């Protein structure tokens, strides 16, 4: 699966003459498996044959659990990591359960990468701070973007703030990454909705942390990924703090089938989210669509 980055931030597929086409999953071998929490597992995948592919943080693949089905799963590798491609999967139904059950040596199908990216480049930090807000498994699609941002801070100037929320301490994912990003200069805040006795961290929704962060809203950007209600409330809170809605990006999820803009299953208003999303600016039509879903 070769690919080239376009100026739009998308990645275009390049396939050879004997390529079976974009609807055929490419077999990948599971070379690593890490249980993150009770229902979340990270799979590290390498192509069985052929070259490694390129991706941009925020893009997703369609992963096939052979004999069960296909599901959209974000690439959660960072671009500094050479080697297997990581995908972090939450078991919510038949396909994701089968993917989570995969063990080292198993074969998983991969189509992609598809969709838009977080658009993380030097210009994002050059204009100001970046506030990243994740809810639950929403940290997975953001992992590569955060890693890019943290390792460009010195060059470009802006600060990186990460607010990560989970239902309870046992549901916090990527604790090692959060600690590493903190060591590398990012300001990290972790909060849980509810906590057992003995938890010394913050308890409350991610939105409750935003007033405690010392970013400069007039120049900041924000990246948000999590359940839709969390993204809506977080985006509004950031706009209330003074961030321009056009500098806030959200990642929207819908039922993905083809991933190619062919079938229409992922349509939301004027957008085909597999093609125009999943990452979109929280401005205009997107802000309106998210608000309308409240009625
Ligand atoms: C662009 C994109 C990126 C994604 N990235 C990841 C990822 O990195 N890790 C991950 O674990 N999941 C991710 N998802 C969600 C994942 O695709 C679904 O959880 C999966 O398709 C469920 O398939 P299933 O057959 O296991 O369960 P199903 O039987 O299809 O669904 C089980 C339950 O989950 C709900 N559900 C299904 N799809 C979604 C969805 N997209 N969002 C919210 N609820 C849903 C269903 O309504 C149902 O209640 C992503 C989805 C999209 C669109
Ligand atoms: S999933 Fe088919 S058009 Fe988007």
mmCIF file of N, CA, C and O and ligand atoms in Angstrom, residues 40 58-61 68 70-76 87-98 137 140-141 251-256 273 277-278, ligand 1:
data_model
loop_
_atom_site.group_PDB
_atom_site.id
_atom_site.type_symbol
_atom_site.label_atom_id
_atom_site.label_comp_id
_atom_site.label_asym_id
_atom_site.label_seq_id
_atom_site.Cartn_x
_atom_site.Cartn_y
_atom_site.Cartn_z
ATOM 1 N N UNK A 40 -9.917 -2.546 25.854
ATOM 2 C CA UNK A 40 -9.152 -1.845 24.806
ATOM 3 C C UNK A 40 -7.808 -2.558 24.587
ATOM 4 O O UNK A 40 -7.076 -2.809 25.545
ATOM 5 N N UNK A 58 -4.540 11.083 12.359
ATOM 6 C CA UNK A 58 -5.967 11.411 12.232
ATOM 7 C C UNK A 58 -6.653 10.540 11.197
ATOM 8 O O UNK A 58 -7.871 10.391 11.210
ATOM 9 N N UNK A 59 -5.857 9.960 10.271
ATOM 10 C CA UNK A 59 -6.468 9.096 9.253
ATOM 11 C C UNK A 59 -6.833 7.729 9.847
ATOM 12 O O UNK A 59 -6.330 7.346 10.910
ATOM 13 N N UNK A 60 -7.685 7.011 9.130
ATOM 14 C CA UNK A 60 -8.132 5.714 9.638
ATOM 15 C C UNK A 60 -7.970 4.641 8.565
ATOM 16 O O UNK A 60 -7.870 4.940 7.372
ATOM 17 N N UNK A 61 -7.953 3.409 9.016
ATOM 18 C CA UNK A 61 -7.981 2.247 8.117
ATOM 19 C C UNK A 61 -9.274 1.480 8.349
ATOM 20 O O UNK A 61 -9.872 1.558 9.436
ATOM 21 N N UNK A 68 -15.509 -12.254 9.968
ATOM 22 C CA UNK A 68 -16.437 -11.521 10.849
ATOM 23 C C UNK A 68 -16.886 -10.219 10.178
ATOM 24 O O UNK A 68 -18.080 -9.982 10.003
ATOM 25 N N UNK A 70 -15.646 -5.864 8.874
ATOM 26 C CA UNK A 70 -14.697 -4.756 8.765
ATOM 27 C C UNK A 70 -15.124 -3.613 9.687
ATOM 28 O O UNK A 70 -16.320 -3.358 9.825
ATOM 29 N N UNK A 71 -14.168 -2.899 10.253
ATOM 30 C CA UNK A 71 -14.481 -1.721 11.072
ATOM 31 C C UNK A 71 -13.447 -0.634 10.830
ATOM 32 O O UNK A 71 -12.271 -0.932 10.561
ATOM 33 N N UNK A 72 -13.903 0.615 10.932
ATOM 34 C CA UNK A 72 -12.990 1.763 10.802
ATOM 35 C C UNK A 72 -12.207 1.914 12.098
ATOM 36 O O UNK A 72 -12.804 2.023 13.174
ATOM 37 N N UNK A 73 -10.896 1.915 11.992
ATOM 38 C CA UNK A 73 -10.041 2.092 13.167
ATOM 39 C C UNK A 73 -8.918 3.065 12.806
ATOM 40 O O UNK A 73 -8.249 2.908 11.778
ATOM 41 N N UNK A 74 -8.705 4.062 13.659
ATOM 42 C CA UNK A 74 -7.688 5.080 13.378
ATOM 43 C C UNK A 74 -6.288 4.497 13.500
ATOM 44 O O UNK A 74 -6.043 3.619 14.329
ATOM 45 N N UNK A 75 -5.383 5.035 12.696
ATOM 46 C CA UNK A 75 -3.971 4.692 12.868
ATOM 47 C C UNK A 75 -3.506 5.440 14.109
ATOM 48 O O UNK A 75 -3.708 6.649 14.206
ATOM 49 N N UNK A 76 -2.922 4.755 15.085
ATOM 50 C CA UNK A 76 -2.487 5.513 16.274
ATOM 51 C C UNK A 76 -0.981 5.495 16.446
ATOM 52 O O UNK A 76 -0.478 5.897 17.490
ATOM 53 N N UNK A 87 -2.843 0.143 16.004
ATOM 54 C CA UNK A 87 -4.269 0.467 15.982
ATOM 55 C C UNK A 87 -4.817 0.077 17.353
ATOM 56 O O UNK A 87 -4.618 -1.057 17.785
ATOM 57 N N UNK A 88 -5.483 0.996 18.008
ATOM 58 C CA UNK A 88 -6.004 0.722 19.346
ATOM 59 C C UNK A 88 -7.511 0.558 19.243
ATOM 60 O O UNK A 88 -8.206 1.461 18.760
ATOM 61 N N UNK A 89 -7.998 -0.605 19.670
ATOM 62 C CA UNK A 89 -9.380 -1.006 19.384
ATOM 63 C C UNK A 89 -10.154 -1.211 20.680
ATOM 64 O O UNK A 89 -9.690 -1.913 21.585
ATOM 65 N N UNK A 90 -11.335 -0.613 20.736
ATOM 66 C CA UNK A 90 -12.231 -0.851 21.879
ATOM 67 C C UNK A 90 -13.290 -1.855 21.465
ATOM 68 O O UNK A 90 -13.958 -1.695 20.443
ATOM 69 N N UNK A 91 -13.432 -2.877 22.251
ATOM 70 C CA UNK A 91 -14.376 -3.965 21.971
ATOM 71 C C UNK A 91 -15.800 -3.494 22.289
ATOM 72 O O UNK A 91 -16.179 -3.378 23.454
ATOM 73 N N UNK A 92 -16.554 -3.189 21.200
ATOM 74 C CA UNK A 92 -17.956 -2.764 21.404
ATOM 75 C C UNK A 92 -18.941 -3.651 20.654
ATOM 76 O O UNK A 92 -20.152 -3.488 20.786
ATOM 77 N N UNK A 93 -18.445 -4.553 19.808
ATOM 78 C CA UNK A 93 -19.352 -5.372 18.991
ATOM 79 C C UNK A 93 -18.574 -6.474 18.299
ATOM 80 O O UNK A 93 -17.392 -6.689 18.587
ATOM 81 N N UNK A 94 -19.212 -7.169 17.348
ATOM 82 C CA UNK A 94 -18.598 -8.373 16.776
ATOM 83 C C UNK A 94 -17.222 -8.149 16.143
ATOM 84 O O UNK A 94 -16.287 -8.926 16.389
ATOM 85 N N UNK A 95 -17.072 -7.104 15.314
ATOM 86 C CA UNK A 95 -15.791 -6.935 14.607
ATOM 87 C C UNK A 95 -14.695 -6.508 15.573
ATOM 88 O O UNK A 95 -13.591 -7.075 15.590
ATOM 89 N N UNK A 96 -15.010 -5.511 16.383
ATOM 90 C CA UNK A 96 -13.981 -5.022 17.310
ATOM 91 C C UNK A 96 -13.625 -6.106 18.342
ATOM 92 O O UNK A 96 -12.472 -6.200 18.763
ATOM 93 N N UNK A 97 -14.587 -6.930 18.722
ATOM 94 C CA UNK A 97 -14.283 -8.032 19.657
ATOM 95 C C UNK A 97 -13.313 -9.007 19.006
ATOM 96 O O UNK A 97 -12.333 -9.441 19.627
ATOM 97 N N UNK A 98 -13.564 -9.343 17.726
ATOM 98 C CA UNK A 98 -12.678 -10.285 17.032
ATOM 99 C C UNK A 98 -11.285 -9.685 16.865
ATOM 100 O O UNK A 98 -10.280 -10.386 17.023
ATOM 101 N N UNK A 137 -11.340 6.507 24.346
ATOM 102 C CA UNK A 137 -10.580 5.951 23.223
ATOM 103 C C UNK A 137 -10.222 7.047 22.208
ATOM 104 O O UNK A 137 -9.383 6.850 21.332
ATOM 105 N N UNK A 140 -6.696 7.735 21.070
ATOM 106 C CA UNK A 140 -5.988 6.915 20.063
ATOM 107 C C UNK A 140 -5.814 7.667 18.736
ATOM 108 O O UNK A 140 -4.692 7.765 18.225
ATOM 109 N N UNK A 141 -6.889 8.229 18.146
ATOM 110 C CA UNK A 141 -6.693 8.972 16.889
ATOM 111 C C UNK A 141 -5.805 10.204 17.056
ATOM 112 O O UNK A 141 -5.271 10.718 16.068
ATOM 113 N N UNK A 251 -13.001 15.298 15.295
ATOM 114 C CA UNK A 251 -13.003 14.089 14.463
ATOM 115 C C UNK A 251 -14.366 13.428 14.612
ATOM 116 O O UNK A 251 -14.752 13.023 15.712
ATOM 117 N N UNK A 252 -15.085 13.355 13.500
ATOM 118 C CA UNK A 252 -16.466 12.863 13.538
ATOM 119 C C UNK A 252 -16.538 11.428 13.045
ATOM 120 O O UNK A 252 -15.872 11.062 12.070
ATOM 121 N N UNK A 253 -17.359 10.620 13.696
ATOM 122 C CA UNK A 253 -17.490 9.210 13.319
ATOM 123 C C UNK A 253 -18.901 8.916 12.831
ATOM 124 O O UNK A 253 -19.868 9.353 13.436
ATOM 125 N N UNK A 254 -18.955 8.183 11.756
ATOM 126 C CA UNK A 254 -20.219 7.635 11.268
ATOM 127 C C UNK A 254 -19.945 6.228 10.785
ATOM 128 O O UNK A 254 -18.803 5.805 10.689
ATOM 129 N N UNK A 255 -21.004 5.525 10.414
ATOM 130 C CA UNK A 255 -20.866 4.169 9.914
ATOM 131 C C UNK A 255 -20.076 4.165 8.602
ATOM 132 O O UNK A 255 -20.563 4.674 7.606
ATOM 133 N N UNK A 256 -18.879 3.640 8.623
ATOM 134 C CA UNK A 256 -18.051 3.608 7.409
ATOM 135 C C UNK A 256 -18.200 2.250 6.730
ATOM 136 O O UNK A 256 -18.128 1.214 7.383
ATOM 137 N N UNK A 273 -18.044 11.590 5.411
ATOM 138 C CA UNK A 273 -17.001 11.691 6.439
ATOM 139 C C UNK A 273 -15.779 10.834 6.157
ATOM 140 O O UNK A 273 -14.706 11.092 6.692
ATOM 141 N N UNK A 277 -13.935 14.037 5.986
ATOM 142 C CA UNK A 277 -13.518 13.910 7.375
ATOM 143 C C UNK A 277 -12.555 12.747 7.466
ATOM 144 O O UNK A 277 -11.992 12.357 6.443
ATOM 145 N N UNK A 278 -12.342 12.154 8.635
ATOM 146 C CA UNK A 278 -13.115 12.428 9.841
ATOM 147 C C UNK A 278 -12.780 13.761 10.508
ATOM 148 O O UNK A 278 -13.579 14.289 11.252
HETATM 149 C C1 LIG B 1 -13.121 7.382 11.336
HETATM 150 C C2 LIG B 1 -13.334 6.422 12.461
HETATM 151 C C3 LIG B 1 -12.274 6.089 13.280
HETATM 152 C C4 LIG B 1 -12.463 5.185 14.322
HETATM 153 N N1 LIG B 1 -11.386 4.874 15.098
HETATM 154 C C5 LIG B 1 -11.532 3.955 16.078
HETATM 155 C C6 LIG B 1 -10.418 3.552 16.851
HETATM 156 O O1 LIG B 1 -9.280 4.019 16.679
HETATM 157 N N2 LIG B 1 -10.612 2.629 17.810
HETATM 158 C C7 LIG B 1 -11.849 2.078 18.046
HETATM 159 O O2 LIG B 1 -11.968 1.225 18.928
HETATM 160 N N3 LIG B 1 -12.935 2.451 17.342
HETATM 161 C C8 LIG B 1 -12.806 3.361 16.351
HETATM 162 N N4 LIG B 1 -13.903 3.716 15.604
HETATM 163 C C9 LIG B 1 -15.217 3.123 15.926
HETATM 164 C C10 LIG B 1 -15.321 1.737 15.325
HETATM 165 O O3 LIG B 1 -15.319 1.851 13.896
HETATM 166 C C11 LIG B 1 -16.643 1.054 15.764
HETATM 167 O O4 LIG B 1 -16.601 0.875 17.153
HETATM 168 C C12 LIG B 1 -16.783 -0.286 15.081
HETATM 169 O O5 LIG B 1 -17.130 -0.091 13.725
HETATM 170 C C13 LIG B 1 -17.858 -1.147 15.747
HETATM 171 O O6 LIG B 1 -17.969 -2.330 14.982
HETATM 172 P P1 LIG B 1 -18.453 -3.683 15.658
HETATM 173 O O7 LIG B 1 -18.855 -4.622 14.563
HETATM 174 O O8 LIG B 1 -17.435 -4.193 16.617
HETATM 175 O O9 LIG B 1 -19.711 -3.278 16.483
HETATM 176 P P2 LIG B 1 -21.168 -2.870 15.944
HETATM 177 O O10 LIG B 1 -22.079 -4.027 16.167
HETATM 178 O O11 LIG B 1 -21.086 -2.256 14.589
HETATM 179 O O12 LIG B 1 -21.469 -1.719 16.982
HETATM 180 C C14 LIG B 1 -21.517 -1.970 18.393
HETATM 181 C C15 LIG B 1 -22.028 -0.733 19.098
HETATM 182 O O13 LIG B 1 -21.133 0.373 18.845
HETATM 183 C C16 LIG B 1 -21.845 1.428 18.207
HETATM 184 N N5 LIG B 1 -20.989 1.977 17.168
HETATM 185 C C17 LIG B 1 -20.654 1.420 15.987
HETATM 186 N N6 LIG B 1 -19.857 2.226 15.283
HETATM 187 C C18 LIG B 1 -19.681 3.317 16.037
HETATM 188 C C19 LIG B 1 -18.966 4.521 15.876
HETATM 189 N N7 LIG B 1 -18.288 4.815 14.768
HETATM 190 N N8 LIG B 1 -18.990 5.420 16.888
HETATM 191 C C20 LIG B 1 -19.686 5.179 17.992
HETATM 192 N N9 LIG B 1 -20.398 4.068 18.220
HETATM 193 C C21 LIG B 1 -20.398 3.161 17.256
HETATM 194 C C22 LIG B 1 -23.084 0.791 17.616
HETATM 195 O O14 LIG B 1 -24.153 1.740 17.523
HETATM 196 C C23 LIG B 1 -23.390 -0.280 18.612
HETATM 197 O O15 LIG B 1 -24.073 0.223 19.719
HETATM 198 C C24 LIG B 1 -13.736 4.614 14.558
HETATM 199 C C25 LIG B 1 -14.820 4.956 13.726
HETATM 200 C C26 LIG B 1 -14.623 5.845 12.693
HETATM 201 C C27 LIG B 1 -15.766 6.189 11.811
#
